[in-house]
Coordinates of C-alpha atoms in Angstrom, one line a residue:
X1482 CA 32.1 224.0 27.6
X1483 CA 32.1 224.9 31.3
X1484 CA 28.5 223.8 31.7
X1485 CA 29.2 220.6 29.8
X1486 CA 32.2 219.9 32.1
X1487 CA 30.1 220.5 35.2
X1488 CA 27.4 218.2 33.8
X1489 CA 29.9 215.4 33.0
X1490 CA 31.4 215.7 36.5
X1491 CA 28.0 215.5 38.2
X1492 CA 27.0 212.5 36.1
X1493 CA 30.3 210.8 37.0
X1494 CA 29.6 211.5 40.7
X1495 CA 25.9 210.8 40.6
X1496 CA 26.1 208.5 43.7
X1497 CA 28.0 211.1 45.7
X1498 CA 25.5 213.9 44.8
X1499 CA 22.6 211.6 45.8
X1500 CA 24.4 210.9 49.1
X1501 CA 24.7 214.6 49.7
X1502 CA 21.0 215.2 49.0
X1503 CA 20.1 212.3 51.4
X1504 CA 22.4 213.6 54.2
X1505 CA 21.0 217.1 53.8
X1506 CA 17.4 215.7 54.1
X1507 CA 18.4 213.9 57.2
X1508 CA 20.0 217.1 58.6
X1509 CA 17.0 219.2 57.7
X1510 CA 14.5 216.7 59.2
X1511 CA 16.5 216.7 62.4
X1512 CA 16.7 220.5 62.5
X1513 CA 12.9 220.8 62.1
X1514 CA 12.1 218.1 64.7
X1515 CA 14.1 219.7 67.5
X1516 CA 11.9 222.7 68.2
X1517 CA 8.8 220.5 68.3
X1518 CA 10.4 218.1 70.8
X1519 CA 11.6 221.1 72.8
X1520 CA 8.0 222.4 72.9
X1521 CA 6.8 219.0 74.1
X1522 CA 9.4 219.0 76.9
X1523 CA 8.2 222.4 78.1
X1524 CA 4.4 221.8 77.9
X1525 CA 4.3 218.1 78.9
X1526 CA 7.3 217.9 81.1
X1527 CA 8.6 221.1 82.7
X1528 CA 5.2 222.8 83.2
X1529 CA 3.6 219.8 84.9
X1530 CA 6.9 218.6 86.5
X1531 CA 6.9 215.2 84.7
X1532 CA 10.6 214.2 85.0
X1533 CA 10.4 210.9 83.1
X1534 CA 8.9 212.7 80.1
X1535 CA 11.7 215.3 80.3
X1536 CA 14.4 212.6 80.3
X1537 CA 12.8 210.6 77.5
X1538 CA 12.2 213.5 75.2
X1539 CA 15.6 215.0 76.2
X1540 CA 17.3 211.7 75.2
X1541 CA 15.5 211.8 71.8
X1542 CA 16.7 215.4 71.3
X1543 CA 20.3 214.5 72.1
X1544 CA 20.2 211.5 69.7
X1545 CA 18.6 213.6 66.9
X1546 CA 21.2 216.4 67.5
X1547 CA 24.0 213.8 67.1
X1548 CA 22.4 212.6 63.8
X1549 CA 22.1 216.2 62.7
X1550 CA 25.8 216.9 63.3
X1551 CA 26.9 213.7 61.6
X1552 CA 24.7 214.3 58.6
X1553 CA 26.0 217.9 58.3
X1554 CA 29.6 216.8 58.5
X1555 CA 29.1 214.1 55.9
X1556 CA 27.3 216.4 53.5
X1557 CA 29.9 219.1 53.9
X1558 CA 32.8 216.6 53.3
X1559 CA 31.2 215.1 50.2
X1560 CA 30.3 218.5 48.9
X1561 CA 33.8 219.8 49.3
X1562 CA 35.2 216.6 47.6
X1563 CA 33.0 217.2 44.5
X1564 CA 33.9 220.9 44.5
X1565 CA 37.6 220.2 44.7
X1566 CA 37.3 217.6 41.9
X1567 CA 35.5 220.2 39.7
X1568 CA 38.4 222.7 40.5
X1569 CA 41.0 220.1 39.5
X1570 CA 39.1 219.4 36.2
X1571 CA 38.8 223.1 35.4
X1572 CA 42.5 223.7 36.0
X1573 CA 43.3 220.7 33.8
X1574 CA 41.0 222.0 31.0
X1575 CA 42.5 225.5 31.3
X1576 CA 46.1 224.2 31.2
X1577 CA 45.3 222.0 28.2
X1578 CA 43.6 224.9 26.4
X1579 CA 46.5 227.2 27.0
X1580 CA 48.9 224.6 25.7
X1581 CA 47.0 224.4 22.5
X1582 CA 47.0 228.2 22.0
X1583 CA 49.4 230.0 19.8
X1584 CA 51.6 232.8 21.2
X1585 CA 49.2 235.3 19.7
X1586 CA 46.2 233.9 21.6
X1587 CA 48.2 233.7 24.8
X1588 CA 49.3 237.3 24.3
X1589 CA 45.6 238.4 23.7
X1590 CA 44.7 237.2 27.2
X1591 CA 48.0 238.0 28.9
X1592 CA 50.1 235.6 30.9
X1593 CA 49.1 237.2 34.2
X1594 CA 45.4 237.0 33.4
X1595 CA 45.7 233.3 32.4
X1596 CA 47.4 232.5 35.7
X1597 CA 44.7 234.4 37.6
X1598 CA 41.9 232.6 35.8
X1599 CA 43.5 229.2 36.5
X1600 CA 44.0 229.9 40.2
X1601 CA 41.9 232.7 41.7
X1602 CA 38.9 232.4 39.4
X1603 CA 38.7 228.6 39.8
X1604 CA 38.9 229.0 43.5
X1605 CA 35.9 231.3 43.5
X1606 CA 33.9 228.8 41.5
X1607 CA 34.9 226.1 43.9
X1608 CA 33.7 228.2 46.9
X1609 CA 30.3 228.6 45.3
X1610 CA 30.0 224.9 44.5
X1611 CA 30.8 224.1 48.2
X1612 CA 28.1 226.5 49.3
X1613 CA 25.6 225.1 46.8
X1614 CA 26.2 221.5 47.9
X1615 CA 26.1 222.5 51.5
X1616 CA 22.8 224.4 51.1
X1617 CA 21.4 222.7 48.0
X1618 CA 18.6 221.0 49.9
X1619 CA 19.0 222.3 53.4
X1620 CA 18.0 226.0 52.8
X1621 CA 14.8 225.4 50.8
X1622 CA 13.7 222.4 52.9
X1623 CA 14.2 224.4 56.2
X1624 CA 12.4 227.4 54.6
X1625 CA 9.4 225.4 53.5
X1626 CA 9.4 223.0 56.5
X1627 CA 9.7 226.0 58.9
X1628 CA 6.7 227.7 57.4
X1629 CA 4.6 224.6 57.5
X1630 CA 5.5 223.8 61.1
X1631 CA 5.1 227.5 62.2
X1632 CA 1.6 227.5 60.7
X1633 CA 1.0 224.2 62.6
X1634 CA 2.0 225.9 65.9
X1635 CA -0.1 229.1 65.4
X1636 CA -1.7 230.4 62.3
X1637 CA -2.3 233.9 63.6
X1638 CA 1.4 234.6 64.4
X1639 CA 2.4 233.4 61.0
X1640 CA 1.4 236.7 59.5
X1641 CA 4.7 238.1 60.8
X1642 CA 6.5 235.6 58.6
X1643 CA 4.5 236.7 55.6
X1644 CA 5.5 240.3 56.3
X1645 CA 9.2 239.6 56.9
X1646 CA 10.0 237.4 53.8
X1647 CA 9.3 240.1 51.1
X1648 CA 11.4 242.6 53.1
X1649 CA 14.4 240.3 53.1
X1650 CA 13.9 239.4 49.4
X1651 CA 14.0 243.1 48.5
X1652 CA 17.2 243.6 50.5
X1653 CA 18.8 240.6 48.8
X1654 CA 17.9 241.7 45.3
X1655 CA 19.1 245.3 45.8
X1656 CA 22.5 244.3 47.2
X1657 CA 23.1 241.5 44.7
X1658 CA 22.4 243.8 41.7
X1659 CA 25.1 246.2 43.0
X1660 CA 27.6 243.4 43.7
X1661 CA 27.5 241.7 40.2
X1662 CA 29.3 244.6 38.3
X1663 CA 31.6 245.3 41.2
X1664 CA 32.8 241.7 41.3
X1665 CA 33.3 241.6 37.5
X1666 CA 35.3 244.8 37.6
X1667 CA 37.2 243.4 40.6
X1668 CA 38.5 240.4 38.7
X1669 CA 39.7 242.6 35.9
X1670 CA 41.5 244.8 38.4
X1671 CA 43.2 241.7 39.9
X1672 CA 44.4 240.9 36.3
X1673 CA 45.7 244.4 36.0
X1674 CA 47.6 244.5 39.2
X1675 CA 49.0 241.0 38.5
X1676 CA 50.2 242.3 35.1
X1677 CA 51.9 245.3 36.6
X1678 CA 53.5 243.3 39.3
X1679 CA 54.8 240.7 36.8
X1680 CA 56.3 243.4 34.6
X1681 CA 58.0 245.1 37.6
X1682 CA 59.5 241.8 38.8
X1683 CA 60.7 240.7 35.4
X1684 CA 62.0 244.1 34.5
X1685 CA 63.5 245.0 37.9
X1686 CA 67.0 245.6 36.5
X1687 CA 65.7 247.9 33.8
X1688 CA 63.7 249.9 36.3
X1689 CA 66.7 250.2 38.6
X1690 CA 69.0 251.0 35.7
X1691 CA 66.9 253.9 34.6
X1692 CA 66.1 255.0 38.2
X1693 CA 62.4 254.6 37.6
X1694 CA 61.5 253.0 40.9
X1695 CA 59.4 256.0 41.9
X1696 CA 57.4 256.0 38.7
X1697 CA 56.8 252.2 39.0
X1698 CA 55.8 252.6 42.6
X1699 CA 53.2 255.2 41.6
X1700 CA 52.0 253.0 38.7
X1701 CA 51.5 250.1 41.1
X1702 CA 50.0 252.3 43.7
X1703 CA 47.4 253.5 41.2
X1704 CA 46.3 249.9 40.3
X1705 CA 46.4 249.0 43.9
X1706 CA 44.2 251.8 45.0
X1707 CA 41.6 251.0 42.3
X1708 CA 41.5 247.4 43.4
X1709 CA 41.2 248.6 47.1
X1710 CA 38.3 250.9 46.2
X1711 CA 36.5 248.2 44.4
X1712 CA 37.0 245.7 47.2
X1713 CA 36.0 248.2 49.8
X1714 CA 32.8 249.1 48.0
X1715 CA 31.8 245.5 47.6
X1716 CA 32.8 244.7 51.2
X1717 CA 30.7 247.6 52.5
X1718 CA 27.7 246.3 50.6
X1719 CA 28.2 242.8 52.1
X1720 CA 28.9 244.2 55.5
X1721 CA 25.7 246.4 55.3
X1722 CA 23.6 243.4 54.6
X1723 CA 24.1 241.8 58.0
X1724 CA 22.9 244.7 60.1
X1725 CA 19.8 245.0 57.8
X1726 CA 19.1 241.3 58.2
X1727 CA 19.6 241.4 61.9
X1728 CA 17.3 244.4 62.2
X1729 CA 14.5 242.5 60.4
X1730 CA 15.2 239.4 62.4
X1731 CA 15.2 241.2 65.8
X1732 CA 12.1 243.2 65.0
X1733 CA 10.3 240.0 63.9
X1734 CA 11.4 238.2 67.1
X1735 CA 10.1 241.1 69.2
X1736 CA 6.8 241.0 67.4
X1737 CA 6.5 237.3 67.9
X1738 CA 7.3 237.5 71.6
X1739 CA 4.9 240.5 72.1
X1740 CA 1.9 239.0 70.3
X1741 CA 2.7 235.5 71.5
X1742 CA 2.8 236.7 75.1
X1743 CA -0.6 238.2 74.7
X1744 CA -1.9 235.0 73.2
X1745 CA -0.5 232.9 76.0
X1746 CA -2.0 235.2 78.6
X1747 CA -5.4 234.9 76.9
X1748 CA -5.1 231.1 76.8
X1749 CA -5.0 230.9 73.0
X1750 CA -1.4 229.5 72.9
X1751 CA 0.8 227.4 75.1
X1752 CA 4.3 228.4 76.2
X1753 CA 6.0 225.5 74.5
X1754 CA 4.3 226.3 71.2
X1755 CA 5.6 229.9 71.5
X1756 CA 9.2 228.7 71.9
X1757 CA 8.8 226.3 69.0
X1758 CA 7.3 229.1 66.9
X1759 CA 10.2 231.4 67.7
X1760 CA 12.6 228.6 66.8
X1761 CA 10.9 228.1 63.4
X1762 CA 10.8 231.8 62.7
X1763 CA 14.6 231.8 63.3
X1764 CA 15.1 228.8 61.1
X1765 CA 13.1 230.4 58.3
X1766 CA 15.2 233.5 58.6
X1767 CA 18.4 231.4 58.8
X1768 CA 17.4 229.6 55.6
X1769 CA 16.9 233.0 53.9
X1770 CA 20.2 234.2 55.2
X1771 CA 21.9 231.0 53.8
X1772 CA 20.3 231.7 50.4
X1773 CA 21.4 235.3 50.6
X1774 CA 25.0 234.2 51.4
X1775 CA 24.9 232.0 48.3
X1776 CA 23.6 234.9 46.2
X1777 CA 26.4 237.2 47.6
X1778 CA 29.0 234.6 46.5
X1779 CA 27.3 233.9 43.2
X1780 CA 28.1 237.2 41.5
X1781 CA 31.9 236.9 42.0
X1782 CA 31.7 233.2 40.9
X1783 CA 29.6 234.2 37.9
X1784 CA 32.2 236.8 36.9
X1785 CA 35.0 234.2 37.3
X1786 CA 32.9 231.7 35.3
X1787 CA 32.6 234.2 32.4
X1788 CA 36.4 234.6 32.4
X1789 CA 37.1 230.9 32.5
X1790 CA 34.5 230.3 29.8
X1791 CA 36.2 232.9 27.6
X1792 CA 39.4 230.8 27.7
X1793 CA 37.7 227.5 27.2
X1794 CA 35.7 228.8 24.3
X1795 CA 38.7 230.1 22.5
X1796 CA 39.2 228.1 19.3
X1797 CA 42.9 227.7 18.7
X1798 CA 44.0 229.3 15.5
X1799 CA 46.5 226.4 15.0
X1800 CA 44.5 223.2 14.7
X1801 CA 45.9 219.6 14.7
X1802 CA 46.5 218.0 11.4
X1803 CA 45.0 214.7 10.4
X1804 CA 48.2 212.9 11.3
X1805 CA 49.7 210.2 9.2
X1806 CA 53.2 208.8 8.9
X1807 CA 56.1 211.2 9.2
X1808 CA 57.8 212.0 5.8
X1809 CA 60.9 210.0 4.9
X1810 CA 63.1 212.9 4.0
X1811 CA 63.8 216.2 5.7
X1812 CA 64.1 218.8 2.9
X1813 CA 62.2 222.0 4.0
X1814 CA 60.4 224.1 1.4
X1815 CA 58.7 227.5 1.7
X1816 CA 56.5 228.4 -1.2
X1817 CA 55.3 232.0 -1.5
X1818 CA 54.8 232.0 2.3
X1819 CA 53.3 235.1 4.0
X1820 CA 52.3 235.9 7.6
X1821 CA 50.4 238.8 9.0
X1822 CA 48.9 239.4 12.5
X1823 CA 45.2 240.0 12.7
X1824 CA 44.4 243.6 12.1
X1825 CA 47.9 244.6 11.1
X1826 CA 48.4 247.1 8.3
X1827 CA 51.3 245.2 6.7
X1828 CA 52.4 241.6 6.7
X1829 CA 55.4 240.5 8.7
X1830 CA 56.4 238.2 5.9
X1831 CA 55.4 238.5 2.3
X1832 CA 56.0 235.9 -0.5
X1833 CA 59.0 234.1 0.9
X1834 CA 60.1 231.1 -1.1
X1835 CA 63.3 228.9 -0.6
X1836 CA 64.3 225.3 -0.1
X1837 CA 66.6 224.1 2.7
X1838 CA 68.2 220.8 1.8
X1839 CA 69.6 218.1 4.2
X1840 CA 73.3 218.2 5.0
X1841 CA 73.6 222.0 4.7
X1842 CA 73.0 225.0 6.9
X1843 CA 70.4 227.5 5.8
X1844 CA 71.0 230.8 7.5
X1845 CA 68.6 233.8 7.8
X1846 CA 69.9 237.2 8.3
X1847 CA 68.5 240.7 8.2
X1848 CA 67.8 243.8 10.2
X1849 CA 65.9 243.8 13.5
X1850 CA 62.2 243.4 12.7
X1851 CA 62.7 241.9 9.3
X1852 CA 60.8 238.7 10.3
X1853 CA 63.6 236.3 10.9
X1854 CA 62.1 234.7 14.1
X1855 CA 58.6 234.7 12.6
X1856 CA 60.0 232.7 9.7
X1857 CA 61.4 230.0 11.9
X1858 CA 58.3 229.9 14.1
X1859 CA 56.1 229.0 11.1
X1860 CA 57.9 225.7 10.4
X1861 CA 56.9 224.0 13.8
X1862 CA 53.5 225.9 13.6
X1863 CA 54.1 228.0 16.6
X1864 CA 52.5 230.6 14.3
X1865 CA 50.3 229.7 11.3
X1866 CA 51.2 231.0 7.9
X1867 CA 48.5 233.2 6.4
X1868 CA 49.5 232.5 2.9
X1869 CA 51.5 230.0 0.8
X1870 CA 52.6 226.5 1.9
X1871 CA 55.4 225.0 4.0
X1872 CA 56.4 221.4 3.5
X1873 CA 58.9 218.8 4.8
X1874 CA 60.0 216.3 2.1
X1875 CA 56.9 217.3 0.0
X1876 CA 54.4 216.9 2.9
X1877 CA 52.5 220.1 3.9
X1878 CA 53.1 220.7 7.6
X1879 CA 49.4 221.3 8.1
X1880 CA 48.7 217.7 7.0
X1881 CA 50.8 216.3 9.9
X1882 CA 49.6 216.1 13.5
X1883 CA 51.3 218.7 15.7
X1884 CA 53.0 215.9 17.7
X1885 CA 54.4 214.3 14.5
X1886 CA 55.5 217.6 13.1
X1887 CA 57.3 218.8 16.2
X1888 CA 58.9 215.4 16.8
X1889 CA 60.7 216.0 13.5
X1890 CA 62.2 219.3 14.8
X1891 CA 64.6 220.3 17.6
X1892 CA 64.4 224.0 18.5
X1893 CA 66.7 226.4 20.3
X1894 CA 64.5 229.5 20.9
X1895 CA 65.6 233.1 20.7
X1896 CA 65.2 233.5 24.5
X1897 CA 67.1 230.8 26.2
X1898 CA 64.8 229.5 28.9
X1899 CA 65.4 226.8 31.5
X1900 CA 62.9 225.3 33.8
X1901 CA 63.2 225.0 37.6
X1902 CA 64.6 221.6 38.5
X1903 CA 68.0 220.1 37.6
X1904 CA 70.3 220.4 34.7
X1905 CA 69.8 216.8 33.8
X1906 CA 66.0 217.3 34.0
X1907 CA 66.2 220.3 31.6
X1908 CA 68.3 218.4 29.1
X1909 CA 66.1 215.3 29.2
X1910 CA 63.1 217.3 28.1
X1911 CA 64.4 216.6 24.5
X1912 CA 65.0 212.9 25.2
X1913 CA 63.7 211.5 28.4
X1914 CA 65.5 208.1 28.0
X1915 CA 68.9 209.7 27.5
X1916 CA 71.8 208.4 29.7
X1917 CA 74.2 210.5 31.6
X1918 CA 76.8 209.6 29.0
X1919 CA 74.5 211.1 26.3
X1920 CA 74.1 214.3 28.3
X1921 CA 77.9 214.7 28.7
X1922 CA 78.4 214.1 25.0
X1923 CA 76.0 216.9 23.9
X1924 CA 77.3 219.2 26.7
X1925 CA 80.8 218.7 25.2
X1926 CA 79.5 219.6 21.7
X1927 CA 77.7 222.6 23.0
X1928 CA 80.9 223.8 24.8
X1929 CA 79.1 223.6 28.1
X1930 CA 80.8 220.5 29.6
X1931 CA 83.6 222.5 31.2
X1932 CA 81.5 224.8 33.4
X1933 CA 79.0 222.0 34.2
X1934 CA 81.8 219.7 35.5
X1935 CA 82.9 222.5 37.8
X1936 CA 79.5 222.7 39.5
X1937 CA 79.5 220.9 42.8
X1938 CA 76.5 218.6 41.8
X1939 CA 77.3 218.3 38.1
X1940 CA 74.3 217.2 36.1
X1941 CA 72.1 217.3 39.3
X1942 CA 72.9 221.0 39.9
X1943 CA 69.7 222.9 40.7
X1944 CA 68.3 225.3 38.1
X1945 CA 66.2 228.3 39.2
X1946 CA 63.1 229.3 37.2
X1947 CA 64.2 230.6 33.8
X1948 CA 67.7 229.5 34.5
X1949 CA 68.6 232.8 36.2
X1950 CA 71.4 231.2 38.3
X1951 CA 73.4 230.9 35.0
X1952 CA 74.8 233.5 32.7
X1953 CA 73.3 234.3 29.4
X1954 CA 76.0 232.5 27.5
X1955 CA 75.7 229.4 29.8
X1956 CA 71.9 229.3 29.3
X1957 CA 72.4 229.5 25.6
X1958 CA 74.8 226.7 25.5
X1959 CA 72.6 224.5 27.7
X1960 CA 69.6 225.2 25.4
X1961 CA 71.8 224.2 22.4
X1962 CA 72.8 221.0 24.2
X1963 CA 69.2 220.2 24.9
X1964 CA 68.3 220.5 21.2
X1965 CA 71.3 218.4 20.2
X1966 CA 70.2 215.6 22.5
X1967 CA 67.2 215.0 20.2
X1968 CA 68.3 213.3 17.0
X1969 CA 65.9 215.2 14.8
X1970 CA 65.8 215.5 11.0
X1971 CA 65.4 219.3 11.3
X1972 CA 67.1 221.8 13.7
X1973 CA 66.1 225.4 14.2
X1974 CA 68.6 227.8 15.9
X1975 CA 66.9 231.2 16.5
X1976 CA 69.8 233.6 17.2
X1977 CA 71.2 231.0 19.5
X1978 CA 74.9 232.1 19.3
X1979 CA 74.5 235.8 20.1
X1980 CA 75.7 235.5 23.7
X1981 CA 78.9 233.6 22.8
X1982 CA 82.3 235.0 22.1
X1983 CA 83.8 234.4 18.6
X1984 CA 86.1 231.6 19.9
X1985 CA 83.3 229.7 21.6
X1986 CA 81.0 230.3 18.6
X1987 CA 83.6 228.8 16.3
X1988 CA 84.4 225.8 18.4
X1989 CA 80.7 225.1 18.9
X1990 CA 79.9 225.2 15.2
X1991 CA 82.9 222.9 14.5
X1992 CA 81.7 220.4 17.1
X1993 CA 78.1 220.5 15.8
X1994 CA 79.2 219.8 12.2
X1995 CA 79.4 216.0 12.5
X1996 CA 76.2 215.8 14.6
X1997 CA 74.2 217.6 12.0
X1998 CA 75.7 216.1 8.8
X1999 CA 72.5 214.6 7.6
X2000 CA 70.1 217.1 9.1
X2001 CA 68.4 220.2 7.7
X2002 CA 69.6 223.1 9.8
X2003 CA 68.0 226.6 9.8
X2004 CA 69.8 229.3 11.7
X2005 CA 68.8 232.9 12.4
X2006 CA 71.9 234.9 12.9
X2007 CA 72.9 238.4 13.7
X2008 CA 76.6 237.9 13.0
X2009 CA 77.9 237.3 9.5
X2010 CA 80.9 235.4 11.0
X2011 CA 78.5 232.7 12.2
X2012 CA 77.1 231.9 8.8
X2013 CA 79.9 232.4 6.3
X2014 CA 80.1 228.7 5.7
X2015 CA 76.3 228.2 5.3
X2016 CA 75.2 226.4 2.2
X2017 CA 72.4 229.0 1.7
X2018 CA 71.9 232.4 3.2
X2019 CA 68.5 234.2 3.1
X2020 CA 68.5 238.0 3.4
X2021 CA 65.3 239.4 4.7
X2022 CA 64.3 243.0 4.5
X2023 CA 61.0 244.3 5.8
X2024 CA 59.5 240.8 5.6
X2025 CA 60.6 240.2 2.0
X2026 CA 63.3 237.8 0.8
X2027 CA 65.5 240.2 -1.1
X2028 CA 68.4 237.8 -1.8
X2029 CA 69.6 234.3 -1.3
X2030 CA 72.9 232.4 -2.0
X2031 CA 76.2 231.6 -0.4
X2032 CA 78.3 234.2 1.4
X2033 CA 80.5 234.7 -1.6
X2034 CA 77.6 235.0 -4.0
X2035 CA 75.8 237.6 -1.8
X2036 CA 79.0 239.6 -1.3
X2037 CA 79.1 240.0 -5.1
X2038 CA 75.4 240.5 -5.8
X2039 CA 73.4 241.7 -2.8
X2040 CA 73.8 245.4 -1.6
X2041 CA 71.8 244.6 1.6
X2042 CA 74.1 241.7 2.5
X2043 CA 77.2 243.8 1.7
X2044 CA 75.9 246.5 3.9
X2045 CA 75.4 244.1 6.9
X2046 CA 78.8 242.5 6.4
X2047 CA 80.6 245.8 6.0
X2048 CA 79.0 247.3 9.1
X2049 CA 80.1 244.3 11.2
X2050 CA 83.6 244.3 9.7
X2051 CA 84.0 247.9 10.7
X2052 CA 82.7 247.1 14.2
X2053 CA 85.1 244.2 14.6
X2054 CA 88.0 246.3 13.5
X2055 CA 87.0 249.0 15.9
X2056 CA 86.8 246.5 18.8

């Protein structure tokens, strides 16, 4: 996929790529002409004292040098533009792929790793592309042209070139072979340190609460030292390359001057030809060094490319349905539904069947880990059922496109999350065309209007990432208001009232009643008091539906429900 994307991009910028090649050819030609002109100035002008020749050839050299600089700048700019466009496309592809992944697939890569792949890894690929476009034609053209022109100046001295090139090639191969695994390991270590840092930032209060700062510092220090050792090792290899290259370059230059001086003294070579030969030798070595620099950068970019490719090649477990028209009704039916994570010993849900009808509340209750949240996540296909069928008004949810399906549903997640921006912007995620009047209406129903009106900027009040500038109860009410703003046939509330006191909980449910009169409502709840009026209560135990009915029916027939209700009643009396 990455190769295909690169191919499509290059095809779309065919004209730009051809312009880069043309500019590099102009730059290379100018670079190769300058030593020959310089030799002519020395032999035909300086040695014989011919000032007009010096001025004429010098003017040509100045003009060619200007063309060389302009061509280099143009090729560099266009190459950078194509590389940045490739980076933009890669980030778009990665973002789109991550959006299509289920929570399981995101968890398999890790959030920190996905962020690193979309930023650092893409930047490394961009750097390589810039180098390739900068040296795509220049390095091989200078290398070949330099050899031809050096042979033209003096065939005997060219033996030095023949001896030097294999030595440089061996140095390059040995170092690059060591760099490839180091760079691959380095990107994995960057992932690890990002993961540790993210955990420590998000869990800062837990770390402080248990006085574990010292342990976490040591844990971070361990990851940091591993990354440092890896970077130091690769940096030493890269740093060691330059002295080795310069040693070869300097020895070859000494050899050229030594043998060239003898040939000038014997009359077999002219002074200008020697200076041109030295210049061509240096150009050949510079071309090799340019290639070596690309080869030094390539291993890191190759490791990054593998990591990007792994994300792009991931086939989402949840595929888009064929589409079609949304169903007319909104009754929700689960038929013998099961769900299990890949490789798990036991399913999270097993054989769950029930029907949630419009105009009533269907509540789900059970112990922690009984599969309540998983049950709700199966309906909008945040997770894919591994067995059975789920339908809305008789239509299997897998037969609907994801956009059509999710437009039928308004969700309040278990973890109340707000995005950075404003309160109005967060609410309008559910209905972008909603007016301020609509916002105040749902805020009133969600029991959030009072505290929002007290904010200095009201609906335009800023929201920090995650909504951390609001309390847990405030975030929960704002998320409920966001869901109520969408007039959806189906509403899902995943433990969305846990941070509310009983009074607020009661007033909120009373206010929501008229709004949800014709909707199908599924609620995951921890408190029995929240669901006593529900039309249907599902009792989950270890992933199995052990009882269903109204509150009164379950109090008479379900020991599991009786136990939950009794424990909460005792707790409330104690409080």
